[in-house]
């Protein structure tokens, strides 16, 4: 059972906007930055969003992140078939001497 | 361009020790700006942080694995390593090495391709 809670699945049609939520607590999301990763089957995760809402160079501005209180969200606008992947949220958790914690992942299907 | 590459046995027997090495190329592991991390992913499941190490040897471990875990660094070889003892089938996973910025503390920006380790007799 993951410390951060994500919906196991999400879906949308091409061109739509979809959001993926990530829920935590005061010891993790509530007091630390949130990061988002995109992972295609059989490959390493790729950093998509850092420090809640920042995009690394090369990540399209169709991807955006936000955080409010103990929850965070990843939004993907203008959905494309190539966005079909697993998405994970990550943050630092201040409990138990500190540790990185992941969400369980959300499988995004483009219909 | 910094690259990370995991290496080690793909099959480990139950109760034995899993040992992996991550070789850093295209940059120095002795940078004062980064931690070096291990992360794993059981087949069909989510990601789990294992631990981090700094080039000086200071390390942070996931509390759930701490009693079985040793992460070390060899700056002369530009490598860091993972040893996980008393493994069971639950330790079967793809193991990734990664880099994470130290200050401010940021999550993993560069990853290795991952290596599958199966625990089975």
Coordinates of C-alpha atoms in Angstrom, one line a residue:
Chain A
X1 CA 0.0 0.0 0.0
X2 CA 1.5 3.3 -1.2
X3 CA 1.9 6.3 1.1
X4 CA 0.6 8.6 -1.7
X5 CA -2.8 7.7 -3.2
X6 CA -3.4 7.9 -6.9
X7 CA -6.3 6.5 -9.0
X8 CA -5.2 3.3 -10.6
X9 CA -6.6 4.3 -14.0
X10 CA -7.6 7.3 -16.0
X11 CA -8.7 7.8 -19.6
X12 CA -9.5 10.3 -22.2
X13 CA -10.0 10.8 -25.9
X14 CA -7.5 12.6 -28.2
X15 CA -7.6 16.4 -27.6
X16 CA -9.2 16.1 -24.2
X17 CA -7.8 17.4 -20.9
X18 CA -7.3 14.8 -18.2
X19 CA -6.1 15.2 -14.6
X20 CA -4.5 12.7 -12.3
X21 CA -4.7 13.3 -8.6
X22 CA -2.2 12.4 -5.8
X23 CA -3.2 12.6 -2.2
X24 CA -0.9 12.6 0.8
X25 CA -0.5 14.0 4.2
X26 CA 1.0 16.9 6.2
X27 CA 4.3 15.0 6.5
X28 CA 4.8 14.6 2.8
X29 CA 2.9 16.6 0.2
X30 CA 1.8 19.1 2.8
X31 CA 5.4 20.2 3.5
X32 CA 7.5 19.2 0.5
X33 CA 7.7 19.5 -3.3
X34 CA 5.8 17.1 -5.6
X35 CA 7.3 15.5 -8.7
X36 CA 5.7 13.6 -11.5
X37 CA 7.1 10.8 -13.7
X38 CA 5.9 9.2 -16.9
X39 CA 6.8 5.6 -17.5
X40 CA 6.3 3.6 -20.6
X41 CA 6.2 -0.2 -20.4
X42 CA 9.7 -1.7 -20.0
X43 CA 11.5 1.6 -19.7
X44 CA 12.8 3.8 -16.9
X45 CA 10.6 6.6 -15.5
X46 CA 11.1 10.1 -17.0
X47 CA 10.8 13.3 -15.0
X48 CA 7.8 15.2 -16.2
X49 CA 7.2 17.8 -13.4
X50 CA 9.5 19.0 -10.6
X51 CA 8.9 21.2 -7.6
X52 CA 5.1 21.0 -8.0
X53 CA 4.7 22.8 -11.3
X54 CA 8.1 23.1 -13.1
X55 CA 8.7 21.4 -16.4
X56 CA 12.2 20.1 -17.4
X57 CA 13.5 21.2 -20.7
X58 CA 11.9 19.2 -23.5
X59 CA 8.6 18.5 -21.7
X60 CA 5.7 19.9 -23.7
X61 CA 3.6 22.6 -22.0
X62 CA 0.6 20.3 -22.4
X63 CA 1.8 18.8 -19.1
X64 CA 1.2 20.9 -15.9
X65 CA 1.4 20.3 -12.2
X66 CA -0.3 21.9 -9.2
X67 CA -0.4 21.4 -5.5
X68 CA -2.8 22.5 -2.8
X69 CA -2.5 21.5 0.8
X70 CA -1.9 17.7 1.0
X71 CA -2.9 17.0 -2.6
X72 CA -1.4 17.5 -6.0
X73 CA -2.5 17.0 -9.6
X74 CA -1.0 16.4 -13.0
X75 CA -3.0 17.8 -15.9
X76 CA -2.5 16.8 -19.5
X77 CA -4.2 18.9 -22.1
X78 CA -4.6 18.2 -25.8
X79 CA -4.3 14.5 -25.1
X80 CA -2.3 12.5 -27.6
X81 CA -2.1 8.7 -28.2
X82 CA 1.6 8.8 -27.2
X83 CA 0.6 10.0 -23.7
X84 CA -0.6 6.5 -22.9
X85 CA 1.6 5.5 -20.1
X86 CA 1.9 5.1 -16.3
X87 CA 2.2 8.2 -14.2
X88 CA 3.7 8.4 -10.7
X89 CA 3.8 11.2 -8.1
X90 CA 6.7 11.4 -5.7
X91 CA 7.6 13.5 -2.7
X92 CA 9.8 13.5 0.4
X93 CA 8.2 12.3 3.6
X94 CA 9.5 13.8 6.8
X95 CA 8.4 10.9 9.0
X96 CA 10.5 7.8 9.9
X97 CA 13.8 9.7 9.6
X98 CA 12.8 10.8 6.1
X99 CA 12.3 8.9 2.9
X100 CA 11.1 9.4 -0.7
X101 CA 7.6 8.1 -1.2
X102 CA 5.8 7.2 -4.4
X103 CA 2.1 7.0 -5.4
X104 CA 0.9 3.7 -6.6
X105 CA 0.8 4.9 -10.2
X106 CA -2.0 5.8 -12.6
X107 CA -2.4 4.0 -16.0
X108 CA -3.6 6.5 -18.5
X109 CA -5.4 5.1 -21.5
X110 CA -6.1 7.2 -24.6
X111 CA -9.3 5.9 -26.1
Chain B
X1 CA 25.7 13.5 -21.1
X2 CA 25.6 11.6 -17.8
X3 CA 24.5 8.0 -18.0
X4 CA 23.9 5.4 -15.4
X5 CA 24.1 1.6 -16.0
X6 CA 23.1 -1.1 -13.6
X7 CA 24.9 -4.5 -13.5
X8 CA 24.8 -7.7 -11.5
X9 CA 23.3 -11.1 -11.3
X10 CA 19.8 -11.5 -12.7
X11 CA 19.0 -14.5 -10.5
X12 CA 19.5 -14.8 -6.7
X13 CA 18.5 -17.6 -4.5
X14 CA 16.2 -17.1 -1.5
X15 CA 18.0 -16.1 1.8
X16 CA 21.1 -15.0 -0.2
X17 CA 22.3 -11.5 -0.8
X18 CA 21.4 -9.4 -3.8
X19 CA 24.3 -7.3 -5.1
X20 CA 24.1 -4.7 -7.8
X21 CA 26.4 -2.0 -9.1
X22 CA 25.7 1.2 -10.9
X23 CA 28.4 2.7 -13.1
X24 CA 28.3 6.4 -13.7
X25 CA 29.6 7.7 -17.0
X26 CA 29.9 11.1 -18.6
X27 CA 30.3 12.8 -15.2
X28 CA 31.8 12.4 -11.8
X29 CA 30.1 10.6 -8.9
X30 CA 32.2 12.8 -6.6
X31 CA 30.0 15.8 -7.4
X32 CA 28.9 17.7 -4.3
X33 CA 25.6 18.5 -5.9
X34 CA 24.0 15.1 -6.1
X35 CA 22.9 12.0 -4.3
X36 CA 22.9 8.6 -5.9
X37 CA 19.9 6.5 -5.5
X38 CA 18.5 3.0 -5.8
X39 CA 14.8 2.5 -6.7
X40 CA 13.0 -0.8 -7.5
X41 CA 9.8 -1.9 -9.2
X42 CA 8.3 -5.3 -8.7
X43 CA 6.8 -6.8 -12.0
X44 CA 3.5 -5.1 -12.7
X45 CA 3.7 -2.9 -9.6
X46 CA 4.7 0.6 -8.5
X47 CA 8.0 2.2 -7.6
X48 CA 9.8 2.0 -4.3
X49 CA 12.7 4.1 -3.1
X50 CA 15.5 1.9 -1.6
X51 CA 18.1 4.4 -0.5
X52 CA 20.5 7.2 -1.4
X53 CA 24.2 7.8 -0.9
X54 CA 26.5 10.8 -1.2
X55 CA 30.0 10.6 -2.6
X56 CA 31.4 11.0 0.9
X57 CA 29.6 7.8 2.0
X58 CA 26.8 9.3 4.0
X59 CA 23.6 7.5 3.2
X60 CA 19.8 7.4 3.7
X61 CA 17.9 4.2 3.7
X62 CA 14.2 3.3 3.3
X63 CA 13.2 2.3 6.9
X64 CA 11.3 -0.7 5.6
X65 CA 14.6 -2.2 4.1
X66 CA 17.2 -0.7 6.5
X67 CA 17.9 -3.9 8.4
X68 CA 18.9 -5.7 5.3
X69 CA 20.4 -3.0 3.2
X70 CA 23.9 -1.6 2.5
X71 CA 24.6 1.0 -0.1
X72 CA 28.3 2.0 -0.7
X73 CA 30.2 4.2 -3.1
X74 CA 33.6 3.7 -4.9
X75 CA 34.7 7.0 -6.2
X76 CA 37.8 5.5 -7.8
X77 CA 35.6 3.5 -10.1
X78 CA 32.8 6.0 -10.4
X79 CA 30.4 3.4 -9.1
X80 CA 27.9 2.9 -6.3
X81 CA 26.5 -0.4 -5.1
X82 CA 23.6 -2.0 -3.4
X83 CA 23.6 -5.1 -1.2
X84 CA 20.3 -6.5 0.1
X85 CA 20.5 -9.5 2.3
X86 CA 18.2 -12.4 3.2
X87 CA 16.1 -11.9 0.0
X88 CA 12.8 -13.5 -0.6
X89 CA 10.5 -13.6 -3.7
X90 CA 9.1 -10.3 -2.6
X91 CA 12.5 -8.7 -3.6
X92 CA 12.0 -9.7 -7.2
X93 CA 11.9 -6.5 -9.1
X94 CA 13.5 -4.3 -11.7
X95 CA 16.2 -2.3 -9.9
X96 CA 17.0 1.2 -11.1
X97 CA 19.9 3.5 -10.2
X98 CA 19.3 7.2 -10.4
X99 CA 20.6 10.6 -9.5
X100 CA 18.9 13.2 -7.3
X101 CA 20.0 16.8 -6.7
X102 CA 21.2 17.5 -3.1
X103 CA 20.5 21.1 -2.5
X104 CA 17.8 21.9 -2.8
X105 CA 16.8 18.3 -2.3
X106 CA 15.1 17.3 -5.5
X107 CA 13.8 14.0 -6.9
X108 CA 15.5 11.8 -9.5
X109 CA 16.4 13.5 -12.7
X110 CA 18.5 10.8 -14.4
X111 CA 17.8 7.1 -14.4
X112 CA 19.6 4.0 -15.5
X113 CA 17.7 1.6 -17.8
X114 CA 17.0 -0.9 -14.9
X115 CA 17.9 -4.5 -14.4
X116 CA 15.6 -7.3 -13.5
X117 CA 16.5 -9.4 -10.5
X118 CA 14.6 -12.6 -9.8
X119 CA 14.7 -14.3 -6.5
X120 CA 14.1 -18.0 -7.0
X121 CA 15.7 -21.3 -6.2

